[in-house]
Coordinates of C-alpha atoms in Angstrom, one line a residue:
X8 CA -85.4 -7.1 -23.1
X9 CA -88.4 -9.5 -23.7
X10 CA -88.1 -13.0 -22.0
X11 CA -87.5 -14.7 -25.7
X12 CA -84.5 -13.1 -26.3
X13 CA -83.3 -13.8 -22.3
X14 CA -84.1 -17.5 -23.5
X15 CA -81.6 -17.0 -26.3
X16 CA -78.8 -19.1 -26.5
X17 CA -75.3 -17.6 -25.8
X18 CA -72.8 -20.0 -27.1
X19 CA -71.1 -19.8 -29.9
X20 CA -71.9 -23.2 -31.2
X21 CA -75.8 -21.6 -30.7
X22 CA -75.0 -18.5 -32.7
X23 CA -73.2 -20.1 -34.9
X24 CA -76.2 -22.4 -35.6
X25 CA -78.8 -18.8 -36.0
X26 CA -75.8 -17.6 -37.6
X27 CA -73.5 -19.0 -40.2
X28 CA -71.2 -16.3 -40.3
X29 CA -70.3 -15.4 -36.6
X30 CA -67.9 -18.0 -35.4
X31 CA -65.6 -18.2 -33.1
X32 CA -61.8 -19.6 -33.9
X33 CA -61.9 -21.8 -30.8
X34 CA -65.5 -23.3 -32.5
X35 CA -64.6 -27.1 -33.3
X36 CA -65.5 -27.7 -37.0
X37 CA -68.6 -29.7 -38.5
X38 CA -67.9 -33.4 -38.9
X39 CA -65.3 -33.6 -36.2
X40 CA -65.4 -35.8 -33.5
X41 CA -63.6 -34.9 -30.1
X42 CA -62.9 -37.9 -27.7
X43 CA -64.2 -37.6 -24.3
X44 CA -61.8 -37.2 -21.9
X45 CA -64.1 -38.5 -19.1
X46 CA -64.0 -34.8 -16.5
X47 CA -60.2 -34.7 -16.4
X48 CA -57.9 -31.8 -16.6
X49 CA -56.2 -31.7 -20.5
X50 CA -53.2 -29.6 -19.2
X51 CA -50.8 -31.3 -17.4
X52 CA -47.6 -31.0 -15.5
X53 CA -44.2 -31.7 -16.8
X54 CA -42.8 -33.4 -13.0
X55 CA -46.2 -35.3 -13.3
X56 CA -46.3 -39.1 -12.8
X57 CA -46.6 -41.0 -15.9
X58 CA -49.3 -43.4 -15.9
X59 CA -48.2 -46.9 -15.3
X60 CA -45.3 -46.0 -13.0
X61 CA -46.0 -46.1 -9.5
X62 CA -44.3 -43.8 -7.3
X63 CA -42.9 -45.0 -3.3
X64 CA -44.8 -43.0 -0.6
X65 CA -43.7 -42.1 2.5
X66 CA -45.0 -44.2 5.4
X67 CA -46.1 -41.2 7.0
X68 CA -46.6 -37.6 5.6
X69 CA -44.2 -35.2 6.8
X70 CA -45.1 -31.5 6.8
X71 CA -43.2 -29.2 4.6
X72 CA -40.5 -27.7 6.0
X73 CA -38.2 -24.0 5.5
X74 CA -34.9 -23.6 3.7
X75 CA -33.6 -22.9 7.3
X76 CA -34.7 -26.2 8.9
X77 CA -32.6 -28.8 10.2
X78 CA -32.7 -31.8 7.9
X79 CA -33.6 -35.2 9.4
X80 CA -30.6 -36.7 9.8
X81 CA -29.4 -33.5 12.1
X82 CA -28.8 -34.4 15.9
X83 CA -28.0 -31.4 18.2
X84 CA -25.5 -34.0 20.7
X85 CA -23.5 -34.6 17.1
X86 CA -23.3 -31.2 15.6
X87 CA -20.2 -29.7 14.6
X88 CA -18.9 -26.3 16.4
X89 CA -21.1 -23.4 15.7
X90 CA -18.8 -20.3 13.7
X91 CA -20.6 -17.9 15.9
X92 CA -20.1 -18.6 19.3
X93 CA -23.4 -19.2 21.8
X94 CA -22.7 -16.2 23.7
X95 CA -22.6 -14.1 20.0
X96 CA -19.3 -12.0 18.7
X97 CA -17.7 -10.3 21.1
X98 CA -17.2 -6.6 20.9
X99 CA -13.9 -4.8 19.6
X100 CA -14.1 -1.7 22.0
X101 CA -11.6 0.7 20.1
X102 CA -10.2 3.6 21.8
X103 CA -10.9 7.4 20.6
X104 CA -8.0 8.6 21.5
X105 CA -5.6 6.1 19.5
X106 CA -4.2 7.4 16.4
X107 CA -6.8 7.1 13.6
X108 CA -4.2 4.7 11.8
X109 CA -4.5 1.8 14.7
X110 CA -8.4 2.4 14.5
X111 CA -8.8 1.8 11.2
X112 CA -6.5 -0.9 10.9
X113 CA -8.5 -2.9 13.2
X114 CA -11.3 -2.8 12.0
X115 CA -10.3 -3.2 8.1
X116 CA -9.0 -6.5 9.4
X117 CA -12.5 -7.4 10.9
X118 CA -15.0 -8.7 8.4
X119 CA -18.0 -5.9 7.2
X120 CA -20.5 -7.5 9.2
X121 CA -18.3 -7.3 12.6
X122 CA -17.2 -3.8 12.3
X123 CA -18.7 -1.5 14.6
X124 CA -21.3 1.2 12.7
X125 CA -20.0 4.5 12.0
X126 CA -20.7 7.1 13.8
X127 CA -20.5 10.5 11.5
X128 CA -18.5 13.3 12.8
X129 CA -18.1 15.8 10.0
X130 CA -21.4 17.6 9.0
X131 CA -23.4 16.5 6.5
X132 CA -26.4 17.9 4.4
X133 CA -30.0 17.2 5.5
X134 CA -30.1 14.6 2.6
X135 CA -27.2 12.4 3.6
X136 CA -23.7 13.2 2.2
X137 CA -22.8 12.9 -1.7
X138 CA -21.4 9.4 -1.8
X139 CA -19.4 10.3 -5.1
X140 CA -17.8 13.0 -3.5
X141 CA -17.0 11.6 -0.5
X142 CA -15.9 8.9 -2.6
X143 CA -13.3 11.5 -4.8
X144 CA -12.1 13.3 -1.6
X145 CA -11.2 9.5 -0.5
X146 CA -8.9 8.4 -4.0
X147 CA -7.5 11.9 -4.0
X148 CA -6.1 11.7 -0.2
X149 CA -5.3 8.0 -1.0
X150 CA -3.3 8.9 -4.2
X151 CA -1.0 11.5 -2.3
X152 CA 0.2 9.3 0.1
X153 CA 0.8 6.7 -2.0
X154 CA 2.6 9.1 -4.6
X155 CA 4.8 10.1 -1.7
X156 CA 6.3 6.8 -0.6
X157 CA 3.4 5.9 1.9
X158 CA 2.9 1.6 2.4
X159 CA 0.0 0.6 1.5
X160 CA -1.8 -0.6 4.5
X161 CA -1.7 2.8 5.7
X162 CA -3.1 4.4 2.9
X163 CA -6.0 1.9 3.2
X164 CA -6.5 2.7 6.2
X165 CA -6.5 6.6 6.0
X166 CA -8.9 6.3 2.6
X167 CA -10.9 3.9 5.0
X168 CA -10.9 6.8 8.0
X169 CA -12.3 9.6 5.7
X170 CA -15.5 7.3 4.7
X171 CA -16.3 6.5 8.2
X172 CA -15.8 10.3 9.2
X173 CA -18.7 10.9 6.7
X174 CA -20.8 8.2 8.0
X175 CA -19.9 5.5 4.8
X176 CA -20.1 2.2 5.9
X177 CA -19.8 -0.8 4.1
X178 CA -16.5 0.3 2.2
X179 CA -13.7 -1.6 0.8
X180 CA -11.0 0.4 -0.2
X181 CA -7.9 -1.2 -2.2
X182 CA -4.5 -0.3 -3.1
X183 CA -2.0 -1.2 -5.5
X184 CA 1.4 0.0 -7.1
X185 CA -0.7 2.4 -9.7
X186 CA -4.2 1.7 -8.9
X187 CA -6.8 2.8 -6.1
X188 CA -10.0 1.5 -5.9
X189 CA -13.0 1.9 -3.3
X190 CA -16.2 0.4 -3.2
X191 CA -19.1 1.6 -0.8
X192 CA -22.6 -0.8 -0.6
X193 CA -25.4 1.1 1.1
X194 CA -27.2 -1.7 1.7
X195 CA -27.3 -5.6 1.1
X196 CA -30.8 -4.7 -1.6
X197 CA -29.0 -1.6 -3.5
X198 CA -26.4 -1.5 -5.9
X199 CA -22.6 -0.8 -4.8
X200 CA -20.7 2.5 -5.2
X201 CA -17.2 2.2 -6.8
X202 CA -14.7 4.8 -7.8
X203 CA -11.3 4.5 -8.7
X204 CA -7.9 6.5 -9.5
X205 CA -4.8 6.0 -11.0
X206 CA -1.5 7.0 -9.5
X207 CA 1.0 8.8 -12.7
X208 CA 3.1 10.8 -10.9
X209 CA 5.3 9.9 -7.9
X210 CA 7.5 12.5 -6.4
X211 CA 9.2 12.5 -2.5
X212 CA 8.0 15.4 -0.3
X213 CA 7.3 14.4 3.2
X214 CA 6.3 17.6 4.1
X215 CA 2.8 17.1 2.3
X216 CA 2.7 13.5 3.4
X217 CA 2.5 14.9 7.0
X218 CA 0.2 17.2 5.9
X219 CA -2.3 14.8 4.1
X220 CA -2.3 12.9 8.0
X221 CA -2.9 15.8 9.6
X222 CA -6.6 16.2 7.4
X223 CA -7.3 12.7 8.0
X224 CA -6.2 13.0 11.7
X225 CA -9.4 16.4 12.0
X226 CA -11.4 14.5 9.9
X227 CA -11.7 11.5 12.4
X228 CA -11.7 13.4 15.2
X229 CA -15.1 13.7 16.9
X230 CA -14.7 17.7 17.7
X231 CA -13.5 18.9 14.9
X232 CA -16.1 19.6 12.1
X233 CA -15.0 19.8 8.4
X234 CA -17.2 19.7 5.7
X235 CA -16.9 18.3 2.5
X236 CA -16.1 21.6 1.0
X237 CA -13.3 22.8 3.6
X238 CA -11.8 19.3 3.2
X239 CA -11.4 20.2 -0.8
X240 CA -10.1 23.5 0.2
X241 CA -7.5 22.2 2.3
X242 CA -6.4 19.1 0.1
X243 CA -6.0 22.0 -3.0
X244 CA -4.2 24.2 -0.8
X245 CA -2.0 20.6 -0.2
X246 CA -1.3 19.8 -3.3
X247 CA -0.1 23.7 -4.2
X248 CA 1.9 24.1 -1.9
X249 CA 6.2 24.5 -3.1
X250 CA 8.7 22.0 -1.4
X251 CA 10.2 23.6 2.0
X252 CA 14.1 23.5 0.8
X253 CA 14.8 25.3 -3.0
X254 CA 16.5 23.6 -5.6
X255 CA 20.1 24.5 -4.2
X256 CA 19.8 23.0 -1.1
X257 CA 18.7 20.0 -2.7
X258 CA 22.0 20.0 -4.6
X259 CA 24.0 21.0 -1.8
X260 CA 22.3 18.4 0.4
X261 CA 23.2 15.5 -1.9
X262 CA 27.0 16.3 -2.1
X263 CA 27.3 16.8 1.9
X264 CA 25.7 13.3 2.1
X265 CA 28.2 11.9 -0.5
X266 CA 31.0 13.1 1.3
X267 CA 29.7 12.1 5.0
X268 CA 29.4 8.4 3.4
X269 CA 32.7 8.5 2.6
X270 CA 33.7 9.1 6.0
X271 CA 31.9 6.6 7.1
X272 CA 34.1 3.9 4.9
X273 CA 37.5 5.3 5.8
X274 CA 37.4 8.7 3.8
X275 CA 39.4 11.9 4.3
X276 CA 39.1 15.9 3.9
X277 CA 40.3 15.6 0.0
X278 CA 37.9 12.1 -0.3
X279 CA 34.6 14.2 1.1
X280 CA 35.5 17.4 -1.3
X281 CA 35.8 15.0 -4.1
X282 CA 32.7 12.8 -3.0
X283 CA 30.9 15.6 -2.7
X284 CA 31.6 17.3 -5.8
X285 CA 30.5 13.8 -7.9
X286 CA 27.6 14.0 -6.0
X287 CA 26.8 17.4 -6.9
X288 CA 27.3 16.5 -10.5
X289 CA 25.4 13.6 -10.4
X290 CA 22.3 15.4 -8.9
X291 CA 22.6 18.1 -11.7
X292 CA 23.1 15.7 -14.9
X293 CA 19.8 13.4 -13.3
X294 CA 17.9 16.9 -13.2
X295 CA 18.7 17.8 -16.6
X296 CA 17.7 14.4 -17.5
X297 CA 14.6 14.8 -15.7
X298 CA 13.7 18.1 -17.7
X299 CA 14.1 16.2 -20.7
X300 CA 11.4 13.6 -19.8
X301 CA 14.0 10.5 -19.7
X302 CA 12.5 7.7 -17.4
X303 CA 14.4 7.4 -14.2
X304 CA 16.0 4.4 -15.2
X305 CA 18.2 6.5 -17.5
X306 CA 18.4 9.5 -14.4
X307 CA 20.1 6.7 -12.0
X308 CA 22.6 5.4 -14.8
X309 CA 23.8 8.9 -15.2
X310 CA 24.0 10.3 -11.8
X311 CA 26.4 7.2 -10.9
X312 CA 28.9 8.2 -13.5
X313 CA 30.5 11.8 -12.3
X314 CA 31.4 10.0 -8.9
X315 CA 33.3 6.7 -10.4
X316 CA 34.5 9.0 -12.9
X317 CA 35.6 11.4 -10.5
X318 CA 37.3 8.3 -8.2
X319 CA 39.2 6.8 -11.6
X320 CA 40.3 10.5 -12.2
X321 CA 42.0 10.3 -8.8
X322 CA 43.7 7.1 -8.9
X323 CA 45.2 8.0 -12.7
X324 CA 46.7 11.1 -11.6
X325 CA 48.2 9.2 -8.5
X326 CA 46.8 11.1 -5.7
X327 CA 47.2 9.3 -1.9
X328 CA 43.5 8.5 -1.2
X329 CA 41.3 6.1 -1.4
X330 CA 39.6 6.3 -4.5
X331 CA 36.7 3.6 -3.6
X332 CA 35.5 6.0 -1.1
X333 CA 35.1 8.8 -3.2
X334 CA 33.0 6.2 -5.4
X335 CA 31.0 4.6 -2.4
X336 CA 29.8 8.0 -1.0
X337 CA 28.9 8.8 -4.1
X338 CA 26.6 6.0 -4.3
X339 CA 24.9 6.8 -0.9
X340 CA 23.3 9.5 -2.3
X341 CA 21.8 6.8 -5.1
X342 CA 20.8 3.8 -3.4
X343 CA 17.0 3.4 -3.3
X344 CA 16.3 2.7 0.4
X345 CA 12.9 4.4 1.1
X346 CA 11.5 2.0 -2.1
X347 CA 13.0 -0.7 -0.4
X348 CA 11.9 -0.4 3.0
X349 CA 8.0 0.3 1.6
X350 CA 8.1 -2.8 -0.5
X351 CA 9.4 -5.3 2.0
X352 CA 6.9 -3.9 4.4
X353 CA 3.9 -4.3 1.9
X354 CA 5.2 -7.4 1.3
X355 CA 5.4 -8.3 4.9
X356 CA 2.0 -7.1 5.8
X357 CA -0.2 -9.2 3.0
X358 CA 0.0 -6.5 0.2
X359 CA 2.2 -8.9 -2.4
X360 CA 1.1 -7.0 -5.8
X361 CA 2.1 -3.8 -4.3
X362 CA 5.2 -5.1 -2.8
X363 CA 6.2 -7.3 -6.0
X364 CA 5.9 -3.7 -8.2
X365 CA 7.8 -1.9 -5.5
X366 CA 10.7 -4.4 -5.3
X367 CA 10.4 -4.5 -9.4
X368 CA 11.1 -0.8 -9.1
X369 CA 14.4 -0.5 -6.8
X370 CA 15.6 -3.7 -8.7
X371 CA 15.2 -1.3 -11.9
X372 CA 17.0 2.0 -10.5
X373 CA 19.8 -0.4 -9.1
X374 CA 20.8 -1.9 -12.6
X375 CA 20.8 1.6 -13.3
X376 CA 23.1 2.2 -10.7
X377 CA 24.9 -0.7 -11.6
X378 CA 25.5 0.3 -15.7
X379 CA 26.4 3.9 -14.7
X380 CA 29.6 2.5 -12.6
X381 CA 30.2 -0.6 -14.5
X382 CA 30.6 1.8 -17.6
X383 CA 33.1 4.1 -15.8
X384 CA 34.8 1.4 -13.6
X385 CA 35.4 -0.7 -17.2
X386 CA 37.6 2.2 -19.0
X387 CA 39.1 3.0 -16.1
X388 CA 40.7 -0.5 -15.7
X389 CA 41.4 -0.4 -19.4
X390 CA 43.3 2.6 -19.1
X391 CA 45.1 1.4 -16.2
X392 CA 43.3 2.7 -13.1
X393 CA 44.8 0.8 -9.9
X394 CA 41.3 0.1 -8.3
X395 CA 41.9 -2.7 -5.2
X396 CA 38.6 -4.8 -4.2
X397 CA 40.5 -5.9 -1.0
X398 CA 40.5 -1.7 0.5
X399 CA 36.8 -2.5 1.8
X400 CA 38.8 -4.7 4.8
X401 CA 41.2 -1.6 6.0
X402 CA 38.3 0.9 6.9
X403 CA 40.0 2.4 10.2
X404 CA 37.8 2.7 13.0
X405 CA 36.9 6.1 14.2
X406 CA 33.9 6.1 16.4
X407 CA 33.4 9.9 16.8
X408 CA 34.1 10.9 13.6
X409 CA 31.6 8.3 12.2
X410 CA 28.7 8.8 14.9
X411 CA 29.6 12.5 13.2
X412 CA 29.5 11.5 9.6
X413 CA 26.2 9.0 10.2
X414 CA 24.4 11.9 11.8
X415 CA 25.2 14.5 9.2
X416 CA 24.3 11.8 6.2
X417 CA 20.4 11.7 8.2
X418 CA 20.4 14.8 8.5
X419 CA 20.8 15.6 4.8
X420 CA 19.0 12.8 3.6
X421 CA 15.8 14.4 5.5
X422 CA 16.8 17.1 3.2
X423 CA 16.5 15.4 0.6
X424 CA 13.3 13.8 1.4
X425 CA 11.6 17.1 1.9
X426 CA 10.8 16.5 5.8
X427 CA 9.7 19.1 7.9
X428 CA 12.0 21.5 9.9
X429 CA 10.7 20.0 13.3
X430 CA 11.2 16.3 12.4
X431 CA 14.9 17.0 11.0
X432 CA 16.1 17.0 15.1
X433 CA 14.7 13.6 15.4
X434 CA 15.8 11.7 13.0
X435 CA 19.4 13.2 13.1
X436 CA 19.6 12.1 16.2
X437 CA 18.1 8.2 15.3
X438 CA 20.6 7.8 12.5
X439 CA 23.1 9.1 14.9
X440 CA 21.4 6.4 17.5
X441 CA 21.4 3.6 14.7
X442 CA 25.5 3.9 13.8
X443 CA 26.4 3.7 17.2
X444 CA 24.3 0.2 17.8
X445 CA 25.8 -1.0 14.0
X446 CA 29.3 0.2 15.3
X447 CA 29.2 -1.5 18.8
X448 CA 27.8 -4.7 17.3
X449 CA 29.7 -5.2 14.3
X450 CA 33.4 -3.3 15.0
X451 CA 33.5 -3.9 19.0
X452 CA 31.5 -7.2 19.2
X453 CA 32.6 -8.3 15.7
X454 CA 29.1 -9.6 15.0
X455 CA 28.4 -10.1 11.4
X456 CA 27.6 -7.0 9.5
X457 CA 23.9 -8.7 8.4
X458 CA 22.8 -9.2 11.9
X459 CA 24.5 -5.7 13.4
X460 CA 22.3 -3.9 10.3
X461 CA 18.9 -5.9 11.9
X462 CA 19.5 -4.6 15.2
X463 CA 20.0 -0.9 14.8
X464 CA 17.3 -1.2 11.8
X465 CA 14.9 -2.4 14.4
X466 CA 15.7 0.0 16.6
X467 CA 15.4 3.0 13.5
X468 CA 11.6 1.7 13.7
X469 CA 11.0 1.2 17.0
X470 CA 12.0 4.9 17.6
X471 CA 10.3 5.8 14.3
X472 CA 7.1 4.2 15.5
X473 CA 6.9 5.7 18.8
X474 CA 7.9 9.1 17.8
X475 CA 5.1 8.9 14.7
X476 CA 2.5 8.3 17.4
X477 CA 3.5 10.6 20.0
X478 CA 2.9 13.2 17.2
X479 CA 0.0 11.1 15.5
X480 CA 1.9 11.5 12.1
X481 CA 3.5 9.1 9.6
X482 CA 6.5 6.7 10.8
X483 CA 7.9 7.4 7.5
X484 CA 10.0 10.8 8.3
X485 CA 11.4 9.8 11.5
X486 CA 12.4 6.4 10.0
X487 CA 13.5 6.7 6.4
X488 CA 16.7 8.9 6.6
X489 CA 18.0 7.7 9.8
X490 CA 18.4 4.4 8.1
X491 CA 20.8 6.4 5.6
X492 CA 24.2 5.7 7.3
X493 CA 23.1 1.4 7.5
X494 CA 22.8 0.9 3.2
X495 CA 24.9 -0.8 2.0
X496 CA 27.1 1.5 -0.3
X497 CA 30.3 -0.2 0.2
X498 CA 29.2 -3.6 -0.5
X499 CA 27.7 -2.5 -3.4
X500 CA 30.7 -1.0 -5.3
X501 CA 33.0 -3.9 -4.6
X502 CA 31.0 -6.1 -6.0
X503 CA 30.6 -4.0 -8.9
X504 CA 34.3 -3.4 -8.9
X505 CA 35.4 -6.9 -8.6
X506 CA 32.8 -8.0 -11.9
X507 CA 34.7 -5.1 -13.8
X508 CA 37.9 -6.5 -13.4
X509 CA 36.3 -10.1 -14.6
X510 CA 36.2 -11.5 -11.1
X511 CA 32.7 -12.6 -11.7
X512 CA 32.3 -14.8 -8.5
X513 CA 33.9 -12.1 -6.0
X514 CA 31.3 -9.8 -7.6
X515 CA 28.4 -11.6 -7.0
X516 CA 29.1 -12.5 -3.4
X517 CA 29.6 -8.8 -2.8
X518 CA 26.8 -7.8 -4.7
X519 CA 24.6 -10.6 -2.5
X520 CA 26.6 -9.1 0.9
X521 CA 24.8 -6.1 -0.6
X522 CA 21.1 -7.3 -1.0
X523 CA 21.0 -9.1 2.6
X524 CA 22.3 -5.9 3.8
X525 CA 19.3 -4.2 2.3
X526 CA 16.5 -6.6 3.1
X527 CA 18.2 -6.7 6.7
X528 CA 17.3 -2.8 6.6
X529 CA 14.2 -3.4 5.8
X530 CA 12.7 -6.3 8.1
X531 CA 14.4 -4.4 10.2
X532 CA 12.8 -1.4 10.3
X533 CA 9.3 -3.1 9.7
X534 CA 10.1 -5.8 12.6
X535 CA 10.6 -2.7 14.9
X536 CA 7.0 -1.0 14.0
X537 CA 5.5 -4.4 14.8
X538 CA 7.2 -4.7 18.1
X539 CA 5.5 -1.1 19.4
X540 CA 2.2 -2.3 18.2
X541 CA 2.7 -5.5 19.7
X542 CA 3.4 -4.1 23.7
X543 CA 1.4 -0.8 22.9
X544 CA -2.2 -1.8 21.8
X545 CA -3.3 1.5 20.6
X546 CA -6.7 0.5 18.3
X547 CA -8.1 -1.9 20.7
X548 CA -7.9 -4.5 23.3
X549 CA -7.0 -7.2 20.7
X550 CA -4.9 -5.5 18.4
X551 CA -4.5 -5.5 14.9
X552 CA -5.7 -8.5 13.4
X553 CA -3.4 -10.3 11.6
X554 CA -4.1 -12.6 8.5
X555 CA -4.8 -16.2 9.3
X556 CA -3.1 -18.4 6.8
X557 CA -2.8 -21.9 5.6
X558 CA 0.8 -23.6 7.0
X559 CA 2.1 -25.0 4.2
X560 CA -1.0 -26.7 2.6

């Protein structure tokens, strides 16, 4: 390059001038004058000061502080309490050898960042273990139990076990009526994990419920190894498995509990063959029902018929017995008391959706209950049935015969609920245990019949509770039929009775006799598992924690 063309000018108001017809679009034009700005910046900010306005400044510069930093008006002699004490959180030390349901209830009850981490005791894959299926396995444990009558704090806690087992933390499981859900967050910087299933079918069979606890009970334990795959194989093998008793003994079950009920309320050899053979017909017109795919509401309302019908049969033909027994065992065999006990207890332990679709859905099967004997009791008193309301206050007193009756009516009812061969023992003898605390409290102490049902209920789940973790299984089996010979059968059909013979306000004091009779059972029972975990700290040296609420404002 020669030194004149170095000395060439490079601007483009230069090149423009040695050449009209390179320009550049940011050029300024020919013949327009641009005021001098005098060396200040053209761009501007938008929070600058306008000119003319004279901004305050501080007397003396303060550095810039962090986000974290106390402001200026902060005194450490005037602060309020810390929420994390000086001397940090303290430690929940939870003990291994507690039944996985007291462990995880703990520390769902702890907030995410208080919970201890989890310590993986299943085998995993060199890359970690497959969130989504961890997270299926989970919902498909969690929908069994809750298909087969389980509350719902314990199936949160059991879907919150199996993450831990596969070293998941962060997870949230939740539980409603139909509805499971469960979320798992790696970390606080990557997206959440959420999977959820919904519950169709629900069907009583406490042999798989026990069986479902006894996975979750080898997946939490340290020295057992199950992998994701064996825990698949065994769920399947679960969920194909038949029911223990066949359909017969199912039927034959139901009619011997009819006719131990009505022994119970004053009944005789003919009244327990006739209870029991309205019972049988009852469980027989519900199945064919069921076959035909009519909701339940419509399986209740006819499997209350054949026994009223049955009792108005007896008092038409004039035969000496007493027909409202015949019509009270039969409905024994009817009254939904495992639904009841479950929602009260949801209810009771801060799960209100579940409970308020659980107590929806005994309110439903007893209108059922309700239309099938009003239907019966209504032509039999237009055909002139002598029915008497008043019988329900001469039940003799027969305290062998009915510690008899009450044990044979758990026993059966653990029939009916599908329960194990080695749990039938134990609850036979707890119904047997309950009757005999209802009888001495009610016919020898004449305490009212509300608080004599609380009592022996309480004791029902005591027992139930102790004998559920002496065998680190489900309260439910050794709780649920032995509260059989406590509902409130009786009280129920009077009231029904009396409204059928248009003696509305007699009826609906019965009928509400009934209901505190039933949510006696049920705090009951529920009051009694709390009492165990109250004395006997299984998960930990504080316990479960329990909700903190507002008092009233």
């Amino acid at each position: 390059m020669t030194e004149a063309e170095e000395r060439k000018p490079r601007s483009d108001e230069a090149r423009s001038s040695y050449d009209p017809e390179i320009t550049s679009e940011f050029a300024i034009p020919r013949g327009l004058a641009v005021p001098k700005t005098g060396g200040e910046s053209e761009t501007t900010s938008e929070f600058a000061v306008p000119e003319g306005l004279d901004a305050p400044q501080p007397s003396s510069p303060e550095p810039e502080g962090s986000a974290f930093s106390p402001p200026s008006t902060y005194h450490a002699k005037q602060a309020p309490p810390a929420f994390t004490p000086p001397t940090g959180i303290p430690a929940v030390s939870l003990i291994k050898d507690a039944p996985w349901q007291d462990r995880m209830r703990t520390m769902l009850r702890m907030p995410v960042t208080e919970r201890p981490a989890p310590e993986p005791v299943q085998k995993a894959d060199e890359g970690g273990p497959a969130v989504p299926r961890v997270l299926d396995l989970t919902l498909r444990i969690g929908e069994l139990l809750l298909a087969g009558g389980e509350n719902a704090e314990d199936v949160e806690a059991a879907m919150f076990a199996v993450c831990r087992s596969y070293g998941l933390d962060r997870c949230e499981p939740n539980v409603t009526f139909t509805l499971l859900s469960i979320s798992h967050q790696p970390s606080l910087v990557e997206d959440p994990v959420t999977a959820s299933r919904t519950v169709r079918r629900r069907g009583t069979d406490y042999t798989r419920l026990a069986a479902v606890f006894r996975l979750v009970d080898d997946l939490t334990d340290p020295e057992t190894h199950i992998s994701l795959e064996e825990a698949y194989r065994r769920l399947a093998e679960i969920r194909r498995n038949r029911h223990p008793y066949p359909g017969w003994a199912l039927t034959s079950a139901a009619g011997l509990l009819a006719g131990a009920a009505s022994l119970l309320v004053g009944g005789d050899v003919i009244v327990f063959v006739a209870a029991a053979l309205g019972a049988i017909l009852g469980d027989r017109l519900a199945w064919l029902c069921a076959g035909r795919g009519l909701p339940e509401f419509y399986q209740f309302t006819v499997a209350a018929m054949p026994p009223a019908a049955i009792g108005v049969a007896l008092t038409l033909t004039h035969v000496d017995v007493v027909a409202s027994a015949v019509i009270t065992g039969g409905l024994f065999a009817l009254l939904p008391g495992r639904a009841l006990v479950a929602g009260v207890q949801d209810g009771l332990t801060g799960f209100y959706i579940t409970a308020s679709a659980r107590l929806l859905e005994v309110m439903y099967f007893f209108v059922g209950i309700v239309v099938g004997v009003l239907v019966v009791l209504y032509f039999g008193v237009k055909v002139g049935a002598k029915l008497n309301p008043d019988a329900a206050l001469n039940i003799a007193e027969r305290p062998l015969l009915q510690i008899a009756a009450s044990m044979l009516l758990s026993l059966t009812f653990a029939v009916l609920l599908q329960q194990e061969r080695s749990t039938v023992l134990a609850v036979t003898l707890n119904g047997g245990v309950a009757w005999s605390v209802y009888g001495a409290m009610h016919y020898a102490g004449g305490i009212s019949p509300v608080a004599s049902t609380a009592v022996a209920a309480g004791l029902v789940g005591l027992f139930g509770q102790l004998l559920s973790r002496y065998r680190f299984a489900s309260a439910l089996p050794y709780t649920t039929a032995a509260i059989g010979p406590l509902l409130p059968g009786s009280a129920t059909y009077f009231g029904l009775l009396s409204m059928a013979q248009n003696e509305v306000d007699e009826g609906l004091v019965s009928l509400a006799k009934a209901a505190s009779l039933a949510m006696a059972i049920a705090i009951g029972v529920n009051l009694g598992s709390e009492i165990s975990r109250l004395f006997l700290r299984f998960g930990s040296a504080e316990g479960r924690r329990a909700a903190k609420r507002t008092r009233g404002f």
